[in-house]
PDB file of C-alpha atoms in Angstrom:
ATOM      1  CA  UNK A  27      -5.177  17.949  -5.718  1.00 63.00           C
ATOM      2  CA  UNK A  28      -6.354  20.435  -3.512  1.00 86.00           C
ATOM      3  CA  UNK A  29      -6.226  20.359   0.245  1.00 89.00           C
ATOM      4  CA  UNK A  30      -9.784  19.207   1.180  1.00 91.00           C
ATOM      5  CA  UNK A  31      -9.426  16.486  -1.441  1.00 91.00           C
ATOM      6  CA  UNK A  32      -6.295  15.158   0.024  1.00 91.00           C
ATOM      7  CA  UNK A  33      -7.489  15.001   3.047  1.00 94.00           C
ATOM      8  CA  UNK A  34     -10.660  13.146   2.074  1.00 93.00           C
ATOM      9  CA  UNK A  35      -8.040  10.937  -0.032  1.00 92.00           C
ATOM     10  CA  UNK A  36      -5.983  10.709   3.482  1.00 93.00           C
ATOM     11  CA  UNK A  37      -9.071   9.678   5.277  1.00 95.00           C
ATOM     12  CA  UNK A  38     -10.040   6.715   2.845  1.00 94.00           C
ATOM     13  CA  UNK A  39      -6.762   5.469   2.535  1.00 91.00           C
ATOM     14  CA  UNK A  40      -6.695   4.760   6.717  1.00 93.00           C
ATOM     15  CA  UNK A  41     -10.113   3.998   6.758  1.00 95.00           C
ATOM     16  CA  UNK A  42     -10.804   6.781   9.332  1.00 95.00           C
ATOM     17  CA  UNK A  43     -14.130   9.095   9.955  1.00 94.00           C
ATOM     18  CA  UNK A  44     -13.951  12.843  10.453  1.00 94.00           C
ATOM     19  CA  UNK A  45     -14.641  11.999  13.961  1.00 95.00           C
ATOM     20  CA  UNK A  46     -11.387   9.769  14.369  1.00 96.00           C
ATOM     21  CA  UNK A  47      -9.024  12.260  12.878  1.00 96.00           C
ATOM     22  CA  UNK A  48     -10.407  15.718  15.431  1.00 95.00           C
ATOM     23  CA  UNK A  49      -9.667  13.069  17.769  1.00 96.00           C
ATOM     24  CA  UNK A  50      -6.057  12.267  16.445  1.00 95.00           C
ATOM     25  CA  UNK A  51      -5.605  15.724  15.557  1.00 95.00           C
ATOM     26  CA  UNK A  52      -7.222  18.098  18.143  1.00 96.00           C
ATOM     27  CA  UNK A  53      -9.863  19.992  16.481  1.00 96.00           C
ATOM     28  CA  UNK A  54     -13.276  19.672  17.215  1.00 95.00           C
ATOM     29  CA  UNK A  55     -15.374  17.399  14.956  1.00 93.00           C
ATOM     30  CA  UNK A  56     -17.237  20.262  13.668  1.00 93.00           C
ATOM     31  CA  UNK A  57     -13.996  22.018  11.917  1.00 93.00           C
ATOM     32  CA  UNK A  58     -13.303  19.164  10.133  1.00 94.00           C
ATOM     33  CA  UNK A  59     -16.631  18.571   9.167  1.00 92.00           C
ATOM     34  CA  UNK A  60     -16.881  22.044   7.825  1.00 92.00           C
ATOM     35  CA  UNK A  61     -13.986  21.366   5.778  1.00 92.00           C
ATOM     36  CA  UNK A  62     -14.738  18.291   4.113  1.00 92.00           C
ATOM     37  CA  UNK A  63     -18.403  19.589   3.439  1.00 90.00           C
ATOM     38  CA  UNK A  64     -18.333  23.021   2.489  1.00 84.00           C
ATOM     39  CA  UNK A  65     -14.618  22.619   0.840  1.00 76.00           C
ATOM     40  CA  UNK A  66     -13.311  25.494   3.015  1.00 79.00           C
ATOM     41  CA  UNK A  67      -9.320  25.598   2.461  1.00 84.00           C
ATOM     42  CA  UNK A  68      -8.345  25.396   6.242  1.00 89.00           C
ATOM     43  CA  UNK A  69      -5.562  27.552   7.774  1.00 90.00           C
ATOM     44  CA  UNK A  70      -1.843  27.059   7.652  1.00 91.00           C
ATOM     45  CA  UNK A  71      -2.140  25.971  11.947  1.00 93.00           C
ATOM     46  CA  UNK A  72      -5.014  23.660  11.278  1.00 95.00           C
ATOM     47  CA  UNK A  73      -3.808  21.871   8.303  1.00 94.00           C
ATOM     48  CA  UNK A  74      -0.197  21.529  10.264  1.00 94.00           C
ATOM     49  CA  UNK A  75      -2.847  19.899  13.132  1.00 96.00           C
ATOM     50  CA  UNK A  76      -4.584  17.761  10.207  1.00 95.00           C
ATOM     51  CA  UNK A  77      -1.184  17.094   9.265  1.00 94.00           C
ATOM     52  CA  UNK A  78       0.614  15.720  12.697  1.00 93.00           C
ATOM     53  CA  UNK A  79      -2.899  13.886  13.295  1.00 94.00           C
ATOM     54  CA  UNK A  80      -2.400  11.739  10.116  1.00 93.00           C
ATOM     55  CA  UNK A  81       1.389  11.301  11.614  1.00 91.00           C
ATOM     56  CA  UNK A  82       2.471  13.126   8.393  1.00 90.00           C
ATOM     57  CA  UNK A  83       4.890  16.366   7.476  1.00 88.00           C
ATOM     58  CA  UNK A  84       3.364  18.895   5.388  1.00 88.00           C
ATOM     59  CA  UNK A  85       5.354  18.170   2.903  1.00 85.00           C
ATOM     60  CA  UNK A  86       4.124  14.736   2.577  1.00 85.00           C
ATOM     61  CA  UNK A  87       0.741  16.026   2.518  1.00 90.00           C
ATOM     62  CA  UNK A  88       1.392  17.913  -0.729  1.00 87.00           C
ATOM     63  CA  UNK A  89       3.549  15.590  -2.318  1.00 84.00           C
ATOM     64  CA  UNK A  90       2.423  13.798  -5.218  1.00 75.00           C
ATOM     65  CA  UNK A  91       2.953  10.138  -6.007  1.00 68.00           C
ATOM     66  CA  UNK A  92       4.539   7.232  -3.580  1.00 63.00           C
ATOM     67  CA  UNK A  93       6.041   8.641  -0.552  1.00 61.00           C
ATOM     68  CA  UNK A  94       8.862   6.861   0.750  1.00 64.00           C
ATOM     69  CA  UNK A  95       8.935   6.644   4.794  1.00 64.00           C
ATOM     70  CA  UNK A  96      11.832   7.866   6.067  1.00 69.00           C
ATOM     71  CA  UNK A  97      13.494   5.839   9.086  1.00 78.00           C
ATOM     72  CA  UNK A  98      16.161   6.605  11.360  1.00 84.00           C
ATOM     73  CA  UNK A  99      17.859   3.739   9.609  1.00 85.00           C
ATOM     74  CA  UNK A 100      17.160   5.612   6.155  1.00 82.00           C
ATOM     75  CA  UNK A 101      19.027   8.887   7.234  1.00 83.00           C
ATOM     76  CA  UNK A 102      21.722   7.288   8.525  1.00 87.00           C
ATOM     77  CA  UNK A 103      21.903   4.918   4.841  1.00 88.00           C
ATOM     78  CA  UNK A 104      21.370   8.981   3.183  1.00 85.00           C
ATOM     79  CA  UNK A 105      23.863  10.413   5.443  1.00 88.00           C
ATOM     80  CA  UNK A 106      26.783   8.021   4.613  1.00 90.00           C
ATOM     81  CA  UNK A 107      25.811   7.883   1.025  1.00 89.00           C
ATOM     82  CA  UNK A 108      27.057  11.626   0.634  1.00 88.00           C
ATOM     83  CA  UNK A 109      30.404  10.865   1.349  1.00 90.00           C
ATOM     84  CA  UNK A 110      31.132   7.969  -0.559  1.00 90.00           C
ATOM     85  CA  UNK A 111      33.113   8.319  -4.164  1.00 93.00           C
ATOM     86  CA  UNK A 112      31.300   7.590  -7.211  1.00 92.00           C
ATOM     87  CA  UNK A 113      33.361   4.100  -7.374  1.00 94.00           C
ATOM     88  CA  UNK A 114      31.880   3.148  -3.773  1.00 94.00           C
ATOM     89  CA  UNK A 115      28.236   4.142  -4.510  1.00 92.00           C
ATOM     90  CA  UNK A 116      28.343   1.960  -7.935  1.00 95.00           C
ATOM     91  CA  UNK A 117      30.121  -0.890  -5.578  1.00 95.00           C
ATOM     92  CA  UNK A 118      27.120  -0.617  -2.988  1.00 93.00           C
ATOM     93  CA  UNK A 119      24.308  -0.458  -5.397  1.00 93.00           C
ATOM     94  CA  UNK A 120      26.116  -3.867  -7.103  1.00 94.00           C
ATOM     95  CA  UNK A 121      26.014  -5.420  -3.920  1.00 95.00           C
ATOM     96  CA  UNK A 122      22.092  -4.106  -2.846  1.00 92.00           C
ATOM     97  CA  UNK A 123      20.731  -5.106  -6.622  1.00 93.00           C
ATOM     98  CA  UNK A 124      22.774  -8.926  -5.502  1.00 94.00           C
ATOM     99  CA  UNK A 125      21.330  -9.341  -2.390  1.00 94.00           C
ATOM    100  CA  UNK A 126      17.725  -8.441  -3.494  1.00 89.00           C
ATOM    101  CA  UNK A 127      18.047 -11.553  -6.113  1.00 87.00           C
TER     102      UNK A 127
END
């Protein structure tokens, strides 16, 4: 997918005009405009401005598939996970798959 058709896709999927996201974003209504309707591939600053509008990294915007949001909780969970033995991770995915039943 290219970068004007994700961020029509990232529009849709929050239900938002062009006008909401220069708003969210900081560009001017016409720039996005311009981008949705001529299919102009926007700079590297305004797609990071595009990007921290939607509340997203640039790598999530051109990631494919499910994205997986990433709490403070879940890099702490990631963080200890490194250290643990392969004995310990197989004993805390036992006890995650049990408590999800």
């Amino acid at each position: 997918m290219d970068a004007t058709e994700r961020i029509k896709s990232l529009l849709e999927q929050r239900g938002w005009t062009a006008y909401r996201l220069s708003k969210s974003c900081g560009l001017s209504e016409n720039t996005i405009a311009t981008i949705l309707k001529r299919n102009s591939l926007p700079s590297v600053g305004t797609l990071e401005a595009i990007c921290k509008g939607f509340g997203i990294t640039l790598s999530e915007f051109f990631a494919e598939g499910d994205l997986i949001e990433v709490t403070s909780d879940t890099k702490q969970l990631i963080e200890y996970w490194g250290g643990l033995s392969p004995e310990q991770k197989k004993s805390i995915l036992d006890l995650m798959k049990n408590m999800n039943q």
